[in-house]
PDB file of C-alpha atoms and ligand atoms in Angstrom:
ATOM      1  CA  MET A   2     104.557 118.585 136.205  1.00 91.00           C
ATOM      2  CA  ARG A   3     107.762 118.192 138.235  1.00 93.00           C
ATOM      3  CA  LYS A   4     111.162 118.552 136.627  1.00 94.00           C
ATOM      4  CA  PRO A   5     112.763 115.096 136.396  1.00 97.00           C
ATOM      5  CA  LYS A   6     116.422 114.298 137.112  1.00 97.00           C
ATOM      6  CA  PHE A   7     118.526 112.002 134.963  1.00 98.00           C
ATOM      7  CA  THR A   8     121.848 110.238 135.442  1.00 98.00           C
ATOM      8  CA  GLY A   9     123.436 111.757 132.326  1.00 97.00           C
ATOM      9  CA  THR A  10     122.678 114.066 129.422  1.00 97.00           C
ATOM     10  CA  VAL A  11     119.137 114.691 128.199  1.00 98.00           C
ATOM     11  CA  PRO A  12     118.740 114.127 124.434  1.00 98.00           C
ATOM     12  CA  GLN A  13     118.346 117.309 122.471  1.00 98.00           C
ATOM     13  CA  HIS A  14     116.130 115.723 119.804  1.00 98.00           C
ATOM     14  CA  ILE A  15     113.700 112.846 120.410  1.00 99.00           C
ATOM     15  CA  ALA A  16     111.763 111.132 117.619  1.00 99.00           C
ATOM     16  CA  ILE A  17     108.824 108.830 118.349  1.00 99.00           C
ATOM     17  CA  VAL A  18     107.005 106.259 116.236  1.00 99.00           C
ATOM     18  CA  MET A  19     103.668 106.341 118.045  1.00 98.00           C
ATOM     19  CA  ASP A  20     102.611 102.760 117.378  1.00 98.00           C
ATOM     20  CA  GLY A  21     100.074 100.284 118.737  1.00 98.00           C
ATOM     21  CA  ASN A  22      96.776 102.186 118.653  1.00 98.00           C
ATOM     22  CA  GLY A  23      94.943  99.541 116.656  1.00 98.00           C
ATOM     23  CA  ARG A  24      96.092  96.670 118.863  1.00 98.00           C
ATOM     24  CA  TRP A  25      95.227  98.656 121.993  1.00 98.00           C
ATOM     25  CA  ALA A  26      91.667  99.131 120.736  1.00 98.00           C
ATOM     26  CA  ASN A  27      91.147  95.613 119.380  1.00 98.00           C
ATOM     27  CA  ALA A  28      92.332  94.118 122.675  1.00 98.00           C
ATOM     28  CA  ARG A  29      89.463  95.987 124.341  1.00 98.00           C
ATOM     29  CA  GLY A  30      86.873  94.848 121.829  1.00 98.00           C
ATOM     30  CA  LEU A  31      86.921  98.287 120.189  1.00 98.00           C
ATOM     31  CA  THR A  32      87.540  99.250 116.568  1.00 98.00           C
ATOM     32  CA  ARG A  33      90.977 100.517 115.523  1.00 98.00           C
ATOM     33  CA  VAL A  34      89.938 104.153 115.321  1.00 98.00           C
ATOM     34  CA  GLU A  35      89.114 104.171 119.040  1.00 98.00           C
ATOM     35  CA  GLY A  36      92.793 103.472 119.598  1.00 98.00           C
ATOM     36  CA  HIS A  37      93.768 106.541 117.590  1.00 98.00           C
ATOM     37  CA  ARG A  38      91.312 108.593 119.639  1.00 98.00           C
ATOM     38  CA  ALA A  39      92.931 107.354 122.857  1.00 98.00           C
ATOM     39  CA  GLY A  40      96.352 108.365 121.526  1.00 98.00           C
ATOM     40  CA  GLU A  41      95.632 112.088 121.785  1.00 98.00           C
ATOM     41  CA  ALA A  42      95.938 112.238 125.585  1.00 98.00           C
ATOM     42  CA  ALA A  43      99.158 110.214 125.414  1.00 98.00           C
ATOM     43  CA  LEU A  44     100.627 112.699 122.961  1.00 98.00           C
ATOM     44  CA  MET A  45      99.786 115.728 125.108  1.00 98.00           C
ATOM     45  CA  ASP A  46     101.224 114.018 128.199  1.00 98.00           C
ATOM     46  CA  VAL A  47     104.423 113.150 126.328  1.00 98.00           C
ATOM     47  CA  ILE A  48     104.796 116.731 125.047  1.00 98.00           C
ATOM     48  CA  GLU A  49     104.425 118.029 128.610  1.00 98.00           C
ATOM     49  CA  GLY A  50     106.939 115.441 129.800  1.00 98.00           C
ATOM     50  CA  ALA A  51     109.409 116.451 127.090  1.00 98.00           C
ATOM     51  CA  ILE A  52     109.134 120.116 128.091  1.00 98.00           C
ATOM     52  CA  ALA A  53     109.639 119.256 131.782  1.00 98.00           C
ATOM     53  CA  ALA A  54     112.699 117.165 130.904  1.00 98.00           C
ATOM     54  CA  GLY A  55     114.278 120.003 128.932  1.00 98.00           C
ATOM     55  CA  VAL A  56     114.106 118.344 125.512  1.00 98.00           C
ATOM     56  CA  LYS A  57     114.501 120.899 122.688  1.00 98.00           C
ATOM     57  CA  TYR A  58     113.051 118.997 119.728  1.00 99.00           C
ATOM     58  CA  LEU A  59     110.306 116.385 119.638  1.00 99.00           C
ATOM     59  CA  THR A  60     109.358 114.805 116.312  1.00 99.00           C
ATOM     60  CA  VAL A  61     106.467 112.368 116.044  1.00 98.00           C
ATOM     61  CA  PHE A  62     105.252 110.056 113.292  1.00 98.00           C
ATOM     62  CA  ALA A  63     101.530 110.669 112.893  1.00 98.00           C
ATOM     63  CA  PHE A  64     100.842 109.359 109.356  1.00 98.00           C
ATOM     64  CA  SER A  65     103.247 107.696 106.949  1.00 98.00           C
ATOM     65  CA  THR A  66     103.291 107.721 103.149  1.00 98.00           C
ATOM     66  CA  GLU A  67     102.506 103.992 103.481  1.00 98.00           C
ATOM     67  CA  ASN A  68      99.481 104.474 105.733  1.00 98.00           C
ATOM     68  CA  TRP A  69      97.332 105.247 102.648  1.00 98.00           C
ATOM     69  CA  LYS A  70      97.248 101.464 102.220  1.00 98.00           C
ATOM     70  CA  ARG A  71      94.850 101.167 105.165  1.00 98.00           C
ATOM     71  CA  SER A  72      91.076 100.888 104.755  1.00 98.00           C
ATOM     72  CA  PRO A  73      89.419 104.007 103.318  1.00 98.00           C
ATOM     73  CA  ASP A  74      87.493 104.407 106.574  1.00 98.00           C
ATOM     74  CA  GLU A  75      90.611 104.379 108.720  1.00 98.00           C
ATOM     75  CA  VAL A  76      92.423 106.780 106.373  1.00 98.00           C
ATOM     76  CA  LYS A  77      89.444 109.113 106.429  1.00 98.00           C
ATOM     77  CA  PHE A  78      89.285 108.927 110.203  1.00 98.00           C
ATOM     78  CA  LEU A  79      93.004 109.680 110.526  1.00 98.00           C
ATOM     79  CA  MET A  80      92.801 112.692 108.215  1.00 98.00           C
ATOM     80  CA  ASN A  81      89.858 114.190 110.108  1.00 98.00           C
ATOM     81  CA  TYR A  82      91.453 113.271 113.390  1.00 98.00           C
ATOM     82  CA  ASN A  83      94.807 114.947 112.677  1.00 98.00           C
ATOM     83  CA  ARG A  84      92.955 118.103 111.713  1.00 98.00           C
ATOM     84  CA  GLU A  85      90.763 118.006 114.828  1.00 98.00           C
ATOM     85  CA  VAL A  86      93.641 117.340 117.228  1.00 98.00           C
ATOM     86  CA  LEU A  87      95.539 120.321 115.855  1.00 98.00           C
ATOM     87  CA  ARG A  88      92.494 122.540 116.151  1.00 98.00           C
ATOM     88  CA  ARG A  89      91.692 121.350 119.673  1.00 98.00           C
ATOM     89  CA  ARG A  90      95.233 121.507 121.016  1.00 98.00           C
ATOM     90  CA  ARG A  91      96.962 124.405 119.259  1.00 98.00           C
ATOM     91  CA  ASP A  92      96.076 127.010 121.905  1.00 98.00           C
ATOM     92  CA  GLN A  93      97.328 124.765 124.682  1.00 98.00           C
ATOM     93  CA  LEU A  94     100.556 124.134 122.773  1.00 98.00           C
ATOM     94  CA  ASN A  95     100.907 127.848 122.163  1.00 98.00           C
ATOM     95  CA  GLU A  96     100.495 128.562 125.880  1.00 98.00           C
ATOM     96  CA  TRP A  97     103.249 126.062 126.627  1.00 98.00           C
ATOM     97  CA  GLY A  98     105.537 127.982 124.282  1.00 98.00           C
ATOM     98  CA  VAL A  99     105.715 125.116 121.787  1.00 98.00           C
ATOM     99  CA  ARG A 100     106.630 125.827 118.152  1.00 98.00           C
ATOM    100  CA  VAL A 101     104.654 123.488 115.942  1.00 98.00           C
ATOM    101  CA  ARG A 102     106.045 122.392 112.565  1.00 98.00           C
ATOM    102  CA  TRP A 103     104.883 120.015 109.881  1.00 98.00           C
ATOM    103  CA  ALA A 104     107.124 117.615 107.962  1.00 98.00           C
ATOM    104  CA  GLY A 105     105.504 115.745 105.096  1.00 98.00           C
ATOM    105  CA  ARG A 106     104.544 115.754 101.444  1.00 98.00           C
ATOM    106  CA  ARG A 107     101.686 117.683  99.960  1.00 97.00           C
ATOM    107  CA  PRO A 108     100.538 115.206  97.263  1.00 97.00           C
ATOM    108  CA  LYS A 109      97.499 113.182  98.430  1.00 97.00           C
ATOM    109  CA  LEU A 110      97.322 114.883 101.838  1.00 98.00           C
ATOM    110  CA  TRP A 111      93.936 116.472 102.449  1.00 98.00           C
ATOM    111  CA  PRO A 112      94.105 120.257 101.860  1.00 98.00           C
ATOM    112  CA  SER A 113      92.103 120.836 105.053  1.00 98.00           C
ATOM    113  CA  VAL A 114      94.790 118.974 107.023  1.00 98.00           C
ATOM    114  CA  ILE A 115      97.553 121.029 105.360  1.00 98.00           C
ATOM    115  CA  ASP A 116      95.617 124.219 106.214  1.00 98.00           C
ATOM    116  CA  GLU A 117      95.366 123.218 109.864  1.00 98.00           C
ATOM    117  CA  LEU A 118      99.064 122.332 110.030  1.00 98.00           C
ATOM    118  CA  LEU A 119     100.015 125.680 108.492  1.00 98.00           C
ATOM    119  CA  THR A 120      97.658 127.534 110.855  1.00 98.00           C
ATOM    120  CA  ALA A 121      99.312 125.890 113.858  1.00 98.00           C
ATOM    121  CA  GLU A 122     102.767 126.690 112.433  1.00 98.00           C
ATOM    122  CA  LYS A 123     101.807 130.331 111.946  1.00 98.00           C
ATOM    123  CA  LEU A 124     100.219 130.696 115.375  1.00 98.00           C
ATOM    124  CA  THR A 125     103.261 129.290 117.174  1.00 98.00           C
ATOM    125  CA  LYS A 126     106.096 130.447 114.907  1.00 98.00           C
ATOM    126  CA  LYS A 127     107.555 132.963 117.378  1.00 98.00           C
ATOM    127  CA  ASN A 128     107.586 130.537 120.306  1.00 98.00           C
ATOM    128  CA  LYS A 129     110.944 129.759 121.809  1.00 98.00           C
ATOM    129  CA  GLY A 130     110.100 126.539 123.670  1.00 98.00           C
ATOM    130  CA  LEU A 131     109.942 122.949 122.473  1.00 98.00           C
ATOM    131  CA  VAL A 132     110.027 122.532 118.694  1.00 98.00           C
ATOM    132  CA  PHE A 133     107.324 119.968 118.009  1.00 98.00           C
ATOM    133  CA  THR A 134     107.359 118.461 114.514  1.00 98.00           C
ATOM    134  CA  MET A 135     104.373 116.457 113.340  1.00 98.00           C
ATOM    135  CA  CYS A 136     105.216 114.108 110.502  1.00 98.00           C
ATOM    136  CA  VAL A 137     102.037 113.778 108.491  1.00 98.00           C
ATOM    137  CA  ASN A 138     102.249 112.067 105.088  1.00 98.00           C
ATOM    138  CA  TYR A 139     105.934 111.594 105.766  1.00 98.00           C
ATOM    139  CA  GLY A 140     108.208 108.861 104.381  1.00 98.00           C
ATOM    140  CA  ALA A 141     111.988 108.989 104.576  1.00 98.00           C
ATOM    141  CA  ARG A 142     112.665 107.453 101.174  1.00 98.00           C
ATOM    142  CA  THR A 143     110.426 109.902  99.322  1.00 98.00           C
ATOM    143  CA  GLU A 144     111.975 112.688 101.389  1.00 98.00           C
ATOM    144  CA  LEU A 145     115.415 111.612 100.113  1.00 98.00           C
ATOM    145  CA  VAL A 146     114.224 111.085  96.535  1.00 98.00           C
ATOM    146  CA  ASP A 147     112.575 114.533  96.521  1.00 98.00           C
ATOM    147  CA  ALA A 148     115.780 116.021  97.919  1.00 98.00           C
ATOM    148  CA  ILE A 149     117.925 114.303  95.253  1.00 98.00           C
ATOM    149  CA  ASN A 150     115.683 115.518  92.423  1.00 98.00           C
ATOM    150  CA  GLN A 151     115.710 119.069  93.772  1.00 98.00           C
ATOM    151  CA  MET A 152     119.484 118.985  94.173  1.00 98.00           C
ATOM    152  CA  ILE A 153     119.912 117.815  90.554  1.00 98.00           C
ATOM    153  CA  GLU A 154     117.674 120.649  89.378  1.00 98.00           C
ATOM    154  CA  ASP A 155     119.551 123.221  91.466  1.00 98.00           C
ATOM    155  CA  LYS A 156     122.893 121.879  90.330  1.00 97.00           C
ATOM    156  CA  ASP A 157     121.853 122.132  86.667  1.00 97.00           C
ATOM    157  CA  SER A 158     120.620 125.693  87.117  1.00 97.00           C
ATOM    158  CA  GLY A 159     123.807 126.692  88.930  1.00 97.00           C
ATOM    159  CA  LYS A 160     122.102 127.306  92.279  1.00 97.00           C
ATOM    160  CA  ILE A 161     124.330 124.650  93.821  1.00 97.00           C
ATOM    161  CA  LYS A 162     127.991 125.391  93.243  1.00 95.00           C
ATOM    162  CA  GLY A 163     130.651 122.780  93.912  1.00 94.00           C
ATOM    163  CA  SER A 164     130.037 119.231  95.034  1.00 96.00           C
ATOM    164  CA  ILE A 165     127.227 117.932  97.178  1.00 97.00           C
ATOM    165  CA  THR A 166     128.127 117.338 100.828  1.00 97.00           C
ATOM    166  CA  ASP A 167     126.331 116.085 103.957  1.00 97.00           C
ATOM    167  CA  LYS A 168     125.424 119.691 104.683  1.00 97.00           C
ATOM    168  CA  THR A 169     123.891 120.161 101.225  1.00 98.00           C
ATOM    169  CA  VAL A 170     121.685 117.080 101.688  1.00 98.00           C
ATOM    170  CA  GLN A 171     120.599 118.274 105.147  1.00 98.00           C
ATOM    171  CA  LYS A 172     119.418 121.564 103.588  1.00 98.00           C
ATOM    172  CA  TYR A 173     117.116 119.722 101.185  1.00 98.00           C
ATOM    173  CA  LEU A 174     115.382 117.541 103.756  1.00 98.00           C
ATOM    174  CA  LEU A 175     111.952 118.271 105.235  1.00 98.00           C
ATOM    175  CA  THR A 176     113.704 118.489 108.601  1.00 98.00           C
ATOM    176  CA  ARG A 177     116.287 120.973 107.333  1.00 97.00           C
ATOM    177  CA  ASP A 178     116.078 123.134 110.463  1.00 97.00           C
ATOM    178  CA  LEU A 179     116.289 120.262 112.946  1.00 98.00           C
ATOM    179  CA  PRO A 180     119.425 118.676 114.410  1.00 98.00           C
ATOM    180  CA  ASP A 181     120.063 114.912 114.105  1.00 98.00           C
ATOM    181  CA  VAL A 182     117.875 112.635 116.207  1.00 98.00           C
ATOM    182  CA  ASP A 183     119.562 111.677 119.494  1.00 98.00           C
ATOM    183  CA  LEU A 184     116.926 109.307 120.827  1.00 98.00           C
ATOM    184  CA  PHE A 185     114.561 107.292 118.613  1.00 99.00           C
ATOM    185  CA  ILE A 186     111.660 105.683 120.472  1.00 99.00           C
ATOM    186  CA  ARG A 187     109.146 103.193 119.109  1.00 98.00           C
ATOM    187  CA  THR A 188     106.231 101.966 121.178  1.00 98.00           C
ATOM    188  CA  SER A 189     104.184  98.740 120.937  1.00 98.00           C
ATOM    189  CA  GLY A 190     107.062  96.253 120.865  1.00 98.00           C
ATOM    190  CA  GLU A 191     107.786  96.521 117.141  1.00 98.00           C
ATOM    191  CA  GLN A 192     111.480  96.864 116.443  1.00 98.00           C
ATOM    192  CA  ARG A 193     111.694  98.563 113.069  1.00 98.00           C
ATOM    193  CA  ILE A 194     112.075 102.030 111.594  1.00 98.00           C
ATOM    194  CA  SER A 195     109.160 101.850 109.120  1.00 98.00           C
ATOM    195  CA  ASN A 196     110.642 104.538 106.863  1.00 98.00           C
ATOM    196  CA  PHE A 197     110.936 107.232 109.549  1.00 98.00           C
ATOM    197  CA  LEU A 198     113.859 109.724 109.567  1.00 98.00           C
ATOM    198  CA  LEU A 199     116.467 107.491 107.897  1.00 98.00           C
ATOM    199  CA  TRP A 200     119.090 110.159 107.310  1.00 98.00           C
ATOM    200  CA  GLN A 201     118.451 111.921 110.605  1.00 98.00           C
ATOM    201  CA  SER A 202     118.742 108.812 112.780  1.00 98.00           C
ATOM    202  CA  ALA A 203     122.092 107.598 111.422  1.00 98.00           C
ATOM    203  CA  TYR A 204     123.588 107.892 114.930  1.00 98.00           C
ATOM    204  CA  SER A 205     120.474 107.781 117.114  1.00 98.00           C
ATOM    205  CA  GLU A 206     120.135 105.658 120.209  1.00 98.00           C
ATOM    206  CA  PHE A 207     117.102 103.367 119.942  1.00 98.00           C
ATOM    207  CA  VAL A 208     114.646 102.546 122.706  1.00 98.00           C
ATOM    208  CA  PHE A 209     111.876 100.057 121.949  1.00 98.00           C
ATOM    209  CA  SER A 210     109.055 100.109 124.469  1.00 98.00           C
ATOM    210  CA  GLU A 211     106.501  97.315 124.858  1.00 98.00           C
ATOM    211  CA  VAL A 212     103.845  99.845 125.893  1.00 98.00           C
ATOM    212  CA  LEU A 213     101.118 100.502 123.317  1.00 98.00           C
ATOM    213  CA  TRP A 214     100.921 104.180 122.363  1.00 98.00           C
ATOM    214  CA  PRO A 215      97.594 105.016 124.119  1.00 98.00           C
ATOM    215  CA  ASP A 216      99.133 103.772 127.404  1.00 98.00           C
ATOM    216  CA  PHE A 217     102.439 105.606 126.886  1.00 98.00           C
ATOM    217  CA  GLY A 218     102.977 108.673 129.060  1.00 98.00           C
ATOM    218  CA  HIS A 219     105.529 111.117 130.412  1.00 98.00           C
ATOM    219  CA  LYS A 220     106.907 108.502 132.828  1.00 98.00           C
ATOM    220  CA  ASP A 221     107.634 106.119 129.952  1.00 98.00           C
ATOM    221  CA  LEU A 222     109.291 108.980 128.102  1.00 98.00           C
ATOM    222  CA  TRP A 223     111.441 109.775 131.138  1.00 98.00           C
ATOM    223  CA  GLN A 224     112.370 106.111 131.433  1.00 98.00           C
ATOM    224  CA  ALA A 225     113.577 106.153 127.822  1.00 98.00           C
ATOM    225  CA  ILE A 226     115.515 109.381 128.472  1.00 98.00           C
ATOM    226  CA  GLU A 227     117.115 107.789 131.541  1.00 98.00           C
ATOM    227  CA  ALA A 228     118.161 104.769 129.451  1.00 98.00           C
ATOM    228  CA  PHE A 229     119.593 107.149 126.834  1.00 98.00           C
ATOM    229  CA  SER A 230     121.452 109.141 129.465  1.00 98.00           C
ATOM    230  CA  LYS A 231     123.364 106.027 130.519  1.00 98.00           C
ATOM    231  CA  ARG A 232     124.418 105.007 127.014  1.00 97.00           C
ATOM    232  CA  ASN A 233     127.919 105.518 125.729  1.00 95.00           C
ATOM    233  CA  ARG A 234     127.726 107.184 122.313  1.00 96.00           C
ATOM    234  CA  ARG A 235     130.952 106.789 120.403  1.00 96.00           C
ATOM    235  CA  PHE A 236     130.228 108.005 116.866  1.00 96.00           C
ATOM    236  CA  GLY A 237     132.912 105.675 115.568  1.00 96.00           C
ATOM    237  CA  LYS A 238     135.559 106.705 118.083  1.00 97.00           C
ATOM    238  CA  ALA A 239     137.098 104.297 120.597  1.00 96.00           C
ATOM    239  CA  GLU A 240     138.533 104.469 124.097  1.00 91.00           C
ATOM    240  CA  ASP A 241     141.250 102.080 125.226  1.00 94.00           C
ATOM    241  CA  LYS A 242     140.654 101.304 128.905  1.00 92.00           C
ATOM    242  CA  PRO A 243     141.760  97.790 129.886  1.00 95.00           C
ATOM    243  CA  LYS A 244     140.032  96.650 133.062  1.00 93.00           C
ATOM    244  CA  LYS A 245     142.475  96.274 135.943  1.00 89.00           C
ATOM    245  CA  SER A 246     142.592  92.735 137.238  1.00 83.00           C
ATOM    246  CA  LYS A 247     142.798  92.197 141.028  1.00 73.00           C
ATOM    247  CA  GLY A 248     146.425  91.234 141.197  1.00 63.00           C
ATOM    248  CA  SER A 249     147.740  93.919 138.842  1.00 54.00           C
ATOM    249  CA  ALA A 250     150.176  96.655 139.880  1.00 53.00           C
ATOM    250  CA  LYS A 251     148.787 100.114 140.962  1.00 51.00           C
TER     251      LYS A 251
HETATM  252  C1  IPE B 303      99.928 103.917 115.094  1.00 60.33           C
HETATM  253  O1  IPE B 303      99.118 102.867 115.512  1.00 60.33           O
HETATM  254  C2  IPE B 303      99.154 105.048 114.496  1.00 60.33           C
HETATM  255  C3  IPE B 303      99.289 105.178 113.045  1.00 60.33           C
HETATM  256  C4  IPE B 303     100.031 104.450 112.271  1.00 60.33           C
HETATM  257  C5  IPE B 303      98.503 106.219 112.425  1.00 60.33           C
HETATM  258  P1  IPE B 303      98.647 101.737 114.514  1.00 60.33           P
HETATM  259  O2  IPE B 303      97.377 102.182 113.881  1.00 60.33           O
HETATM  260  O3  IPE B 303      99.724 101.375 113.582  1.00 60.33           O
HETATM  261  O4  IPE B 303      98.338 100.546 115.517  1.00 60.33           O
HETATM  262  P2  IPE B 303      98.763  99.021 115.336  1.00 60.33           P
HETATM  263  O5  IPE B 303     100.228  98.990 115.070  1.00 60.33           O
HETATM  264  O6  IPE B 303      97.968  98.490 114.192  1.00 60.33           O
HETATM  265  O7  IPE B 303      98.395  98.393 116.639  1.00 60.33           O
HETATM  266  C1  IPE B 304     104.515 103.667 111.446  1.00 60.33           C
HETATM  267  O1  IPE B 304     103.669 102.733 112.002  1.00 60.33           O
HETATM  268  C2  IPE B 304     103.777 104.904 111.087  1.00 60.33           C
HETATM  269  C3  IPE B 304     103.207 105.692 112.193  1.00 60.33           C
HETATM  270  C4  IPE B 304     103.315 105.432 113.461  1.00 60.33           C
HETATM  271  C5  IPE B 304     102.488 106.855 111.779  1.00 60.33           C
HETATM  272  P1  IPE B 304     102.977 101.563 111.155  1.00 60.33           P
HETATM  273  O2  IPE B 304     102.103 100.829 112.106  1.00 60.33           O
HETATM  274  O3  IPE B 304     102.337 102.141 109.947  1.00 60.33           O
HETATM  275  O4  IPE B 304     104.227 100.697 110.696  1.00 60.33           O
HETATM  276  P2  IPE B 304     104.314  99.166 110.242  1.00 60.33           P
HETATM  277  O5  IPE B 304     103.331  98.987 109.136  1.00 60.33           O
HETATM  278  O6  IPE B 304     103.955  98.340 111.433  1.00 60.33           O
HETATM  279  O7  IPE B 304     105.723  98.984 109.849  1.00 60.33           O
HETATM  280 MG1   MG B 305     101.257 100.064 113.686  1.00 60.33          MG
END
């Protein structure tokens, strides 16, 4: 894959809500799970595109703590599917120098899926390339609630000394070793966060793409990066630059 050029800075950390698999399948007269199946190639293409673009961290939403509400058949398919994708793709990811990580909660998640996630983490832990975080059984509110409870416990036992700061909270999140999200992408035309990375995306730039996830590829990713690279991030600061009118002095 060629190395793309962008107008401005490439985001260090990109997060993606990979959405629209079900609609993609149903529109073709297929069942929802066929859409998930078609999403695998999109994911690999996007990972390759992120590496080519020089992105350091890519974090994707694969299964939310709310997705258990889906039909038992779809949930079962998604569990098996996450496990299979990891098994099928881990060597390729390893060859690309990708470090795989898992962010999510253990309760309810199938032990065989956890095993596969931990195997991929172990296999790729020394890699120095793209840090690829798969959010499986992830929900931002439970992540924060878990963090708060753990902080209270550690405060009571004296493990936390002094008051709790931004930095303390960061250390208790599932993404403790990741920087803030620079670019937050959601596919399929939906414009919502759906409980993904609330703390981490406080100052993210958002790009909402109409493309359904199975049709999303490295070119769409690069388009989103290009849009990001032209944005003016202020983080609360301001610049005073009155526009010069035609007749003005100088
Ligand atoms: C995203 O696609 C994949 C998961 C949530 C696992 P959806 O399955 O949500 O597809 P739509 O949004 O129903 O089209
Ligand atoms: C968010 O998508 C979760 C994942 C992509 C894994 P959903 O399709 O579950 O979100 P809602 O229900 O449309 O908000
Ligand atoms: Mg959806």
